[in-house]
Coordinates of C-alpha atoms in Angstrom, one line a residue:
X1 CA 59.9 95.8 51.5
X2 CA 62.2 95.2 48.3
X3 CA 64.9 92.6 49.2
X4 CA 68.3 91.8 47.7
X5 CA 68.8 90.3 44.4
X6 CA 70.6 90.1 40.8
X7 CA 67.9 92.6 39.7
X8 CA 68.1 95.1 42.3
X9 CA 70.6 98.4 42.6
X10 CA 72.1 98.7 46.0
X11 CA 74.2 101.3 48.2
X12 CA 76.2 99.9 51.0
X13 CA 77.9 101.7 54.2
X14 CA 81.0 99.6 54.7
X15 CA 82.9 99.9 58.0
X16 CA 86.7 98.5 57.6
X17 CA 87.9 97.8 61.4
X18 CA 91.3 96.9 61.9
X19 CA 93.9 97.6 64.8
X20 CA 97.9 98.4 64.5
X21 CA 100.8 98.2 66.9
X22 CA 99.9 101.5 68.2
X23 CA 95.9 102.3 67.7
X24 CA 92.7 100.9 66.6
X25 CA 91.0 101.9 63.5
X26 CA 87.7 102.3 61.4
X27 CA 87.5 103.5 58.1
X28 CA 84.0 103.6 56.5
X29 CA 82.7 103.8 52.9
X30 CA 79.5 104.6 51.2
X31 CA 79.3 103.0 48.1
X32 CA 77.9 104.5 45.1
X33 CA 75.1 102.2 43.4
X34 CA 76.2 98.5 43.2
X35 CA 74.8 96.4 40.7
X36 CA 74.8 92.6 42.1
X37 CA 74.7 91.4 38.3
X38 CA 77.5 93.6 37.0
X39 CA 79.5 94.7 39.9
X40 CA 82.5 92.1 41.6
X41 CA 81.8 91.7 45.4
X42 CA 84.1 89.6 47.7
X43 CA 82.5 86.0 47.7
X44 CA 81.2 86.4 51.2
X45 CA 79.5 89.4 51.0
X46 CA 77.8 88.4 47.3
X47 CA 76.0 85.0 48.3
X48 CA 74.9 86.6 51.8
X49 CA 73.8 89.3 50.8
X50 CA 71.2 87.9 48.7
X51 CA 67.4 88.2 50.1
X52 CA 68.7 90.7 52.3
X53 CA 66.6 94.3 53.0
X54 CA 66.8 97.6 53.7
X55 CA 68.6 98.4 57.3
X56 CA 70.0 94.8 57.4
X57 CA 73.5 94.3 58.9
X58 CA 75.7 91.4 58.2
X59 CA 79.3 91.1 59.3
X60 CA 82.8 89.6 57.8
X61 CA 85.8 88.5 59.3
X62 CA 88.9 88.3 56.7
X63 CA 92.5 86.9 57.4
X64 CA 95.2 89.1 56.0
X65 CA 95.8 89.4 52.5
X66 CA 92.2 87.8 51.7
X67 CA 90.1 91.1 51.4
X68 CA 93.4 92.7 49.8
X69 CA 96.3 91.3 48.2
X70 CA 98.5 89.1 50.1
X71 CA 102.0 90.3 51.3
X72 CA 104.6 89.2 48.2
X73 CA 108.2 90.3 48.9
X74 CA 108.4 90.7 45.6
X75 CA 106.6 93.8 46.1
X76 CA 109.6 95.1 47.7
X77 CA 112.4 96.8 45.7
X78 CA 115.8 98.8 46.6
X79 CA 116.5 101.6 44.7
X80 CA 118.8 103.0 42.9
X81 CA 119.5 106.7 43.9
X82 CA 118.4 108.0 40.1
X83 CA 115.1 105.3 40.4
X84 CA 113.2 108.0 42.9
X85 CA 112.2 111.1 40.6
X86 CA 112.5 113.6 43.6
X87 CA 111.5 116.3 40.5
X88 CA 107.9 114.4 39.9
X89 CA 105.2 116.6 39.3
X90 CA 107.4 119.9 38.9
X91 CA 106.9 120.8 42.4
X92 CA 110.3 121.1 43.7
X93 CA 112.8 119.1 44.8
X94 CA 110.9 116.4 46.7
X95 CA 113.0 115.1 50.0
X96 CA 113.2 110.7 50.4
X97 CA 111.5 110.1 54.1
X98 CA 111.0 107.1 56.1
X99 CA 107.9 105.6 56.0
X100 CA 106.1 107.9 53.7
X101 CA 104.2 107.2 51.0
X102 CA 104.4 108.9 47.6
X103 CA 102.9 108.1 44.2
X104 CA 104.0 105.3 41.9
X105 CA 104.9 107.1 39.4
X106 CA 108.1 108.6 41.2
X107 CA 109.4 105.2 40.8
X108 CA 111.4 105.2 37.5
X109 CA 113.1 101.8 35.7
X110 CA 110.3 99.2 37.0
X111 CA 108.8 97.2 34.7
X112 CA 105.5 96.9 36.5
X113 CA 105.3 100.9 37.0
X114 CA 104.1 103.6 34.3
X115 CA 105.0 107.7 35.3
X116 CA 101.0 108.1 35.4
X117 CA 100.5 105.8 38.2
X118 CA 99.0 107.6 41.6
X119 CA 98.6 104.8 43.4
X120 CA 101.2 105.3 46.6
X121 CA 103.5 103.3 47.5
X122 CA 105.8 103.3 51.4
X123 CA 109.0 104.5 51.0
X124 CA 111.0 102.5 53.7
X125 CA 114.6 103.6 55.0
X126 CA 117.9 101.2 54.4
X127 CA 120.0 100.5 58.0
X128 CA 121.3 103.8 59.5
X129 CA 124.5 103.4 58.9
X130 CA 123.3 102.6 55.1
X131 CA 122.2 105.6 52.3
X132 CA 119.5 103.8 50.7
X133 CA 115.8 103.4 50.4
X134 CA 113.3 100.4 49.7
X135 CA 109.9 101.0 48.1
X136 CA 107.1 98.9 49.4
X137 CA 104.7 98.3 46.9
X138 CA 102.4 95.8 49.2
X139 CA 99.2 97.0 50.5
X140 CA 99.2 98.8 53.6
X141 CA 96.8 96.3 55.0
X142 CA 98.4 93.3 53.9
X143 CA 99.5 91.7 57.4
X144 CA 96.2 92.7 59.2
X145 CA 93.3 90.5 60.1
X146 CA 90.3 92.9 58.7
X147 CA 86.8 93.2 60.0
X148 CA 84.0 94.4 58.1
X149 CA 80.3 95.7 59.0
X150 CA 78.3 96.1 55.9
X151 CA 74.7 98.3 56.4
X152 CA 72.3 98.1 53.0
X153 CA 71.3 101.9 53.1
X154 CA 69.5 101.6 49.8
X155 CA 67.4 99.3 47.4
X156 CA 66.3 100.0 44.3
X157 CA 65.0 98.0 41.1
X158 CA 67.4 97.5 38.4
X159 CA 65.8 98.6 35.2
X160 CA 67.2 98.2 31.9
X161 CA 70.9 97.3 31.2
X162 CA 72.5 99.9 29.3
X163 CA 76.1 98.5 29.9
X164 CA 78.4 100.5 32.4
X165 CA 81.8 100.0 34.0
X166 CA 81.8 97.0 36.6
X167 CA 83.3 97.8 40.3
X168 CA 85.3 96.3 42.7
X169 CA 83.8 96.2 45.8
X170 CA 87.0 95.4 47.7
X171 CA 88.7 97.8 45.7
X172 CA 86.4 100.3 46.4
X173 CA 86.9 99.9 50.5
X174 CA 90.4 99.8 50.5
X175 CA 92.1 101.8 47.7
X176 CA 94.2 105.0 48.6
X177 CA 93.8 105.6 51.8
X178 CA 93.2 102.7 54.6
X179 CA 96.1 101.7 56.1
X180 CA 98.5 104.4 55.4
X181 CA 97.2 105.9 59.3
X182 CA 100.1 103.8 60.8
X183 CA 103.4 103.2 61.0
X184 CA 105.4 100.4 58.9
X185 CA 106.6 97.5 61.2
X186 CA 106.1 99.9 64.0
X187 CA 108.8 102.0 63.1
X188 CA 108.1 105.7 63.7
X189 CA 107.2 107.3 60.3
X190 CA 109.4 110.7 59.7
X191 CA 106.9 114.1 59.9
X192 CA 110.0 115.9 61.5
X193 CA 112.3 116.7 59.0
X194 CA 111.9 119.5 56.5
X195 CA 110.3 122.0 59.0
X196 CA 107.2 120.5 59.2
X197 CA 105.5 123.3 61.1
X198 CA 106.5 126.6 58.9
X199 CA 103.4 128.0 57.0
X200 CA 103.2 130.0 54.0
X201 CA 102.0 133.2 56.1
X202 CA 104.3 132.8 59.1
X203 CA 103.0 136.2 60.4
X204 CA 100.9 136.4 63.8
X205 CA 97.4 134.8 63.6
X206 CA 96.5 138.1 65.1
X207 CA 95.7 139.9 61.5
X208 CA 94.3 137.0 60.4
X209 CA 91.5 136.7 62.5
X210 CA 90.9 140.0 63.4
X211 CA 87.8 139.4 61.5
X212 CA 85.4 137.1 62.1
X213 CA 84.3 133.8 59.3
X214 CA 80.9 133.3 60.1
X215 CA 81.7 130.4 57.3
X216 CA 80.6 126.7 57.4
X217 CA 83.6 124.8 56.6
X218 CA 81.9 121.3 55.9
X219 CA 78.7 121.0 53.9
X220 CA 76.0 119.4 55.9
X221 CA 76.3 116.1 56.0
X222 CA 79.8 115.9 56.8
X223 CA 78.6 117.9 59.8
X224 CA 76.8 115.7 60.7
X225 CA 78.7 113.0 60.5
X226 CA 81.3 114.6 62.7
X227 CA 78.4 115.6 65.1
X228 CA 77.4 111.6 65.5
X229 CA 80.7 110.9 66.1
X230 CA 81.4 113.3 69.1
X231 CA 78.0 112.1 70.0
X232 CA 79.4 108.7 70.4
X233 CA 82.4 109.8 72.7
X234 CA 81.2 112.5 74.7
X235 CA 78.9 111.6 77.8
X236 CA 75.9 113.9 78.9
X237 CA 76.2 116.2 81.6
X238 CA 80.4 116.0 81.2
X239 CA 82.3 119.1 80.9
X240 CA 84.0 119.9 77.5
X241 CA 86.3 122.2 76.1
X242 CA 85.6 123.0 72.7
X243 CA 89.8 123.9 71.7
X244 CA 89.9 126.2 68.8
X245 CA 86.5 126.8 68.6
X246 CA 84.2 129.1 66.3
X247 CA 81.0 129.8 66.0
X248 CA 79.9 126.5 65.4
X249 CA 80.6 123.4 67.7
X250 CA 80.1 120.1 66.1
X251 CA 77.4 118.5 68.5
X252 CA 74.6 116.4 68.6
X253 CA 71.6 119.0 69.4
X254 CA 70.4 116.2 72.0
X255 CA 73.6 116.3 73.5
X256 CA 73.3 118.2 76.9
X257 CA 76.3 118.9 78.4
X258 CA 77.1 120.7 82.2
X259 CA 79.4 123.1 80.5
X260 CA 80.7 123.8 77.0
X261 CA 83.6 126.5 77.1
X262 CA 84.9 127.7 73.8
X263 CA 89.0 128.8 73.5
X264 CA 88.9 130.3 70.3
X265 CA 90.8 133.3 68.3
X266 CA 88.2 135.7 67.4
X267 CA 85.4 137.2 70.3
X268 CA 82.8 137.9 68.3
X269 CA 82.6 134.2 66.1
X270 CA 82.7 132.8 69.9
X271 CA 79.8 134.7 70.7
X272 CA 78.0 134.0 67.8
X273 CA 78.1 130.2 69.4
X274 CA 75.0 129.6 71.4
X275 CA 76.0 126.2 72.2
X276 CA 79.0 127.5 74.8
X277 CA 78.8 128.3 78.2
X278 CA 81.8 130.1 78.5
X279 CA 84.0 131.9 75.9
X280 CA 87.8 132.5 76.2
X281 CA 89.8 134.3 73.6
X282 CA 94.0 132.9 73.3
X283 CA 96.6 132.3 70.8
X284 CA 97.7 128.6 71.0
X285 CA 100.4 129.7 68.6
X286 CA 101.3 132.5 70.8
X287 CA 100.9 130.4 74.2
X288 CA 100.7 126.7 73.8
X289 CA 99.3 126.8 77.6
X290 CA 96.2 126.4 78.4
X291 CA 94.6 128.8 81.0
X292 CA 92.5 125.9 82.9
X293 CA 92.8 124.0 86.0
X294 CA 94.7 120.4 86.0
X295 CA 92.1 117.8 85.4
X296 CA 89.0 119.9 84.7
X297 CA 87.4 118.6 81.6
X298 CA 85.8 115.1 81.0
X299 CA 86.3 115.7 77.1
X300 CA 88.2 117.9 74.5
X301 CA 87.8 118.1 71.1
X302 CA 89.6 120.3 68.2
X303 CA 87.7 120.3 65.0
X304 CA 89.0 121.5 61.8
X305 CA 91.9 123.3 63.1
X306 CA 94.7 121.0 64.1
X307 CA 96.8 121.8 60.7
X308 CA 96.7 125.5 62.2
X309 CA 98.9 125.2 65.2
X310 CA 102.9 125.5 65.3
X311 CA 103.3 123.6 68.4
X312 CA 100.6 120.8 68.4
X313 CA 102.7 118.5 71.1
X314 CA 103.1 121.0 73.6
X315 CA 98.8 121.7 73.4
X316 CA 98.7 117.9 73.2
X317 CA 100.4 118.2 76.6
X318 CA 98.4 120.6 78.1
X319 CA 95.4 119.2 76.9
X320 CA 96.3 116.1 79.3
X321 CA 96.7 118.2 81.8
X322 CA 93.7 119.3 81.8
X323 CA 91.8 116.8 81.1
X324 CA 90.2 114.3 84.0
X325 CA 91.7 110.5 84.0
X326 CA 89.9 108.5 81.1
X327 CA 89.0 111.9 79.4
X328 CA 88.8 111.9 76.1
X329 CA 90.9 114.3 73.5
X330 CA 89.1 114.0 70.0
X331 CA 90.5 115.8 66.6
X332 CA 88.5 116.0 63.8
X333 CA 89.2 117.0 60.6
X334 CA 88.6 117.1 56.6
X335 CA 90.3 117.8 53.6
X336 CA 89.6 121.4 53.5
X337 CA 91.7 124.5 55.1
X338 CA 92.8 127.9 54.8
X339 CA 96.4 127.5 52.9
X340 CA 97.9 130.4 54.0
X341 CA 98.0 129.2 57.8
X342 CA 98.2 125.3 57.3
X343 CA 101.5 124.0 58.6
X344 CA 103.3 123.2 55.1
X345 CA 103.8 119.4 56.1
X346 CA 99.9 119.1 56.1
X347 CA 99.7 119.7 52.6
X348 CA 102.5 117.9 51.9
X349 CA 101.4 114.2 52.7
X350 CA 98.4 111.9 51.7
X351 CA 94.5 112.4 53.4
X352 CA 95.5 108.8 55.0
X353 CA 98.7 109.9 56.1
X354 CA 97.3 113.1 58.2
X355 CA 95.1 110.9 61.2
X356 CA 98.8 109.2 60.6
X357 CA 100.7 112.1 62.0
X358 CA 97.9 112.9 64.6
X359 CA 98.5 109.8 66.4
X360 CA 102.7 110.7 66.5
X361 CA 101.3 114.1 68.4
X362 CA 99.5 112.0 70.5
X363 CA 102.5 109.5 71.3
X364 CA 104.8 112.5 71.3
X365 CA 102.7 114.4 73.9
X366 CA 102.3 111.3 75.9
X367 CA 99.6 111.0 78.8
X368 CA 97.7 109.0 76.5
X369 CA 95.9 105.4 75.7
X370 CA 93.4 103.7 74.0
X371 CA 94.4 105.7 70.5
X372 CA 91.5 105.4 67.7
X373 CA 91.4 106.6 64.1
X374 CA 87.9 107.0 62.2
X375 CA 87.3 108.2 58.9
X376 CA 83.9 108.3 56.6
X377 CA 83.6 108.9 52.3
X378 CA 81.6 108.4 50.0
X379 CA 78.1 109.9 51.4
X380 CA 76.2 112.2 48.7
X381 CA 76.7 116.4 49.2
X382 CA 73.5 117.6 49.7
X383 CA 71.4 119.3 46.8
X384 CA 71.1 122.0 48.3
X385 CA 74.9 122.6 49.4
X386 CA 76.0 125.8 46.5
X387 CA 79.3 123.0 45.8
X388 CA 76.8 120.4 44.7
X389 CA 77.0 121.3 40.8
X390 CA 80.7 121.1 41.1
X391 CA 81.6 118.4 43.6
X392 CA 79.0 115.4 43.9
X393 CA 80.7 113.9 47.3
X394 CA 80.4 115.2 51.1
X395 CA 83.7 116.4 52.4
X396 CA 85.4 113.4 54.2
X397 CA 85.5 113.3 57.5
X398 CA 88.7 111.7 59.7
X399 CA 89.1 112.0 63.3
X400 CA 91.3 110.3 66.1
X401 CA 91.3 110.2 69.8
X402 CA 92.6 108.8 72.6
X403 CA 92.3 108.7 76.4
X404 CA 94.1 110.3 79.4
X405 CA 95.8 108.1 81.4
X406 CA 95.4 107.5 84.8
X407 CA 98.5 108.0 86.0

């Protein structure tokens, strides 16, 4: 079995854990092909994993600002009203909101800064009785101890240099996107203003599926991905609603369940699902109330639909009403939608900055504990998918759940 060394290529599944004020999280990454010569790895992870074979498993523990950079307050400027471009990108007038995080580039009369720069940054309000704004340029994970589970998921030998662009591996794991999920200093991050729930088509979803999308909307592995992770949450033989379903449910096949009912929008994609056990056609967006008993469901999941609905706290409400003390509520999602319908804040903020606003539903809605965001990149579409030529990346997944109480 080929092992580890500074003549060996090498893909890694990283799994960043790390817990906030308000949920814990796991963000992992599939690394593209590593070179051990070339490439710069965090001194831990290079010396151990040397000799190392395929399958093997080693974990890190890293103090804050070791993995990432360090906090700095110098990373932490007031503005001027004039130094936040509100008219960056020509896409309208954009509004300043607490705790969001926009691109760099916004940030105007900073030496460090160019207009280029997409890297985000938190935008942090002043006291309220005080009309100005801070931009945080620190790392979202700065002040968190990290975690990290590392899985070799391929060896292969090196072959001839031909030169190439090193990597950072750190970088790699922790650039745009982890740690944006949560809130700054545990202050509530502002998704409210701006109507965040108007759509571009604010008609009835009635039109709109009238007619059935016998459509997958992941390619396959991303399916699968989601599939492994409801297989980790739900228990067999429990009774699940499937909230928003379609004609496909996002299961394990070993997963048996004692019932499966499917609320979805169109009858016939519902029975084109031969996983449910019963089918039930509603409007959430028409009636936010859910026609089940109180506490009838050991498990709920939404997948791919939460930037649909119009009032996600009141469904997040009845969704602990129906569900059984230490149920589980899981929403799963990608970066992929239907425009038209999307609520206009989900296109408005940052991949990171969605499982973000999921868990404010979930506080919102209350009835909940034990809040959890996951996310997975990186994995390879398949060759068959018919995006392959154009897109050489799986859709990322992102999901986050939490538990009903038990009171």
């Amino acid at each position: 079995m080929p092992q580890m060394d500074k003549k060996t290529l090498a893909k890694l599944r990283c799994e960043l854990r790390w817990e906030s004020a308000i949920a814990k999280h796991r963000d992992c990454f599939n690394t593209p092909r590593l070179n051990l010569w070339r490439d710069f790895f965090p001194p831990q992870l290079e010396n151990d994993l040397m000799g190392r074979s395929l399958g093997e498993q080693t974990h890190y523990s890293f103090a804050p600002g070791e993995l990432v950079e360090p906090m700095n307050s110098r990373q932490y400027f007031r503005l001027k009203p004039h130094q936040f471009n509100q008219r960056f990108g020509n896409k309208g007038l954009i509004p300043q909101r607490n705790g969001r995080f926009y691109p760099r580039g916004m940030l105007q009369e900073l030496s460090t800064i160019f207009a280029q720069d997409c890297h985000p940054f938190r935008l942090i309000a002043g006291a309220a009785a005080e009309a100005e704004f801070y931009a945080d340029l620190n790392h979202p994970l700065a002040s968190y101890p990290l975690d990290l589970q590392v899985t070799i998921t391929g060896i292969w030998a090196q072959g001839e240099q031909r030169g190439g662009r090193s990597q950072d591996v750190a970088a790699l794991l922790t650039a745009n996107g982890p740690g944006m999920q949560t809130r700054w200093r545990d202050q509530p991050t502002d998704f409210w203003s701006d109507m965040p729930f108007m759509r571009r088509d604010c008609r009835s979803d009635l039109a709109f599926y009238d007619q059935p999308r016998l459509i997958a909307h992941l390619d396959q592995t991303a399916q699968d991905e989601l599939a492994a992770l409801h297989g980790q949450l739900l228990a067999p033989n429990s009774q699940v609603l499937d909230l928003m379903s379609s004609w496909q449910t996002h299961l394990p096949e070993e997963l048996a369940l004692a019932e499966l009912v499917g609320l979805g929008m169109n009858a016939a994609e519902l029975d084109a699902n031969p996983r449910l056990t019963e089918r039930v056609v509603h409007d959430l967006n028409a009636m936010p109330q859910l026609p089940f008993a109180a506490a009838q469901f050991d498990a709920v999941i939404c997948s791919l639909s939460i930037e649909y609905l119009i009032e996600p706290i009141a469904v997040l409400r009845e969704v602990a009403r129906v569900l059984k003390p230490g149920g589980v509520c899981v929403i799963g999602f990608s970066n992929r939608w239907f425009p038209t319908k999307a609520i206009q804040l989900w296109e408005g903020i940052h991949e990171f900055e969605r499982p973000g606003l999921i868990l404010e539903y979930f506080l919102a809605a209350g009835g909940f504990t034990e809040l959890e965001t996951f996310s997975v990149r990186g994995l390879p579409r398949p060759a068959n998918d018919k995006y392959a030529d154009q897109m050489a990346l799986s859709d990322p997944i992102y999901a986050v759940w939490g538990r009903r109480s038990a009171d």
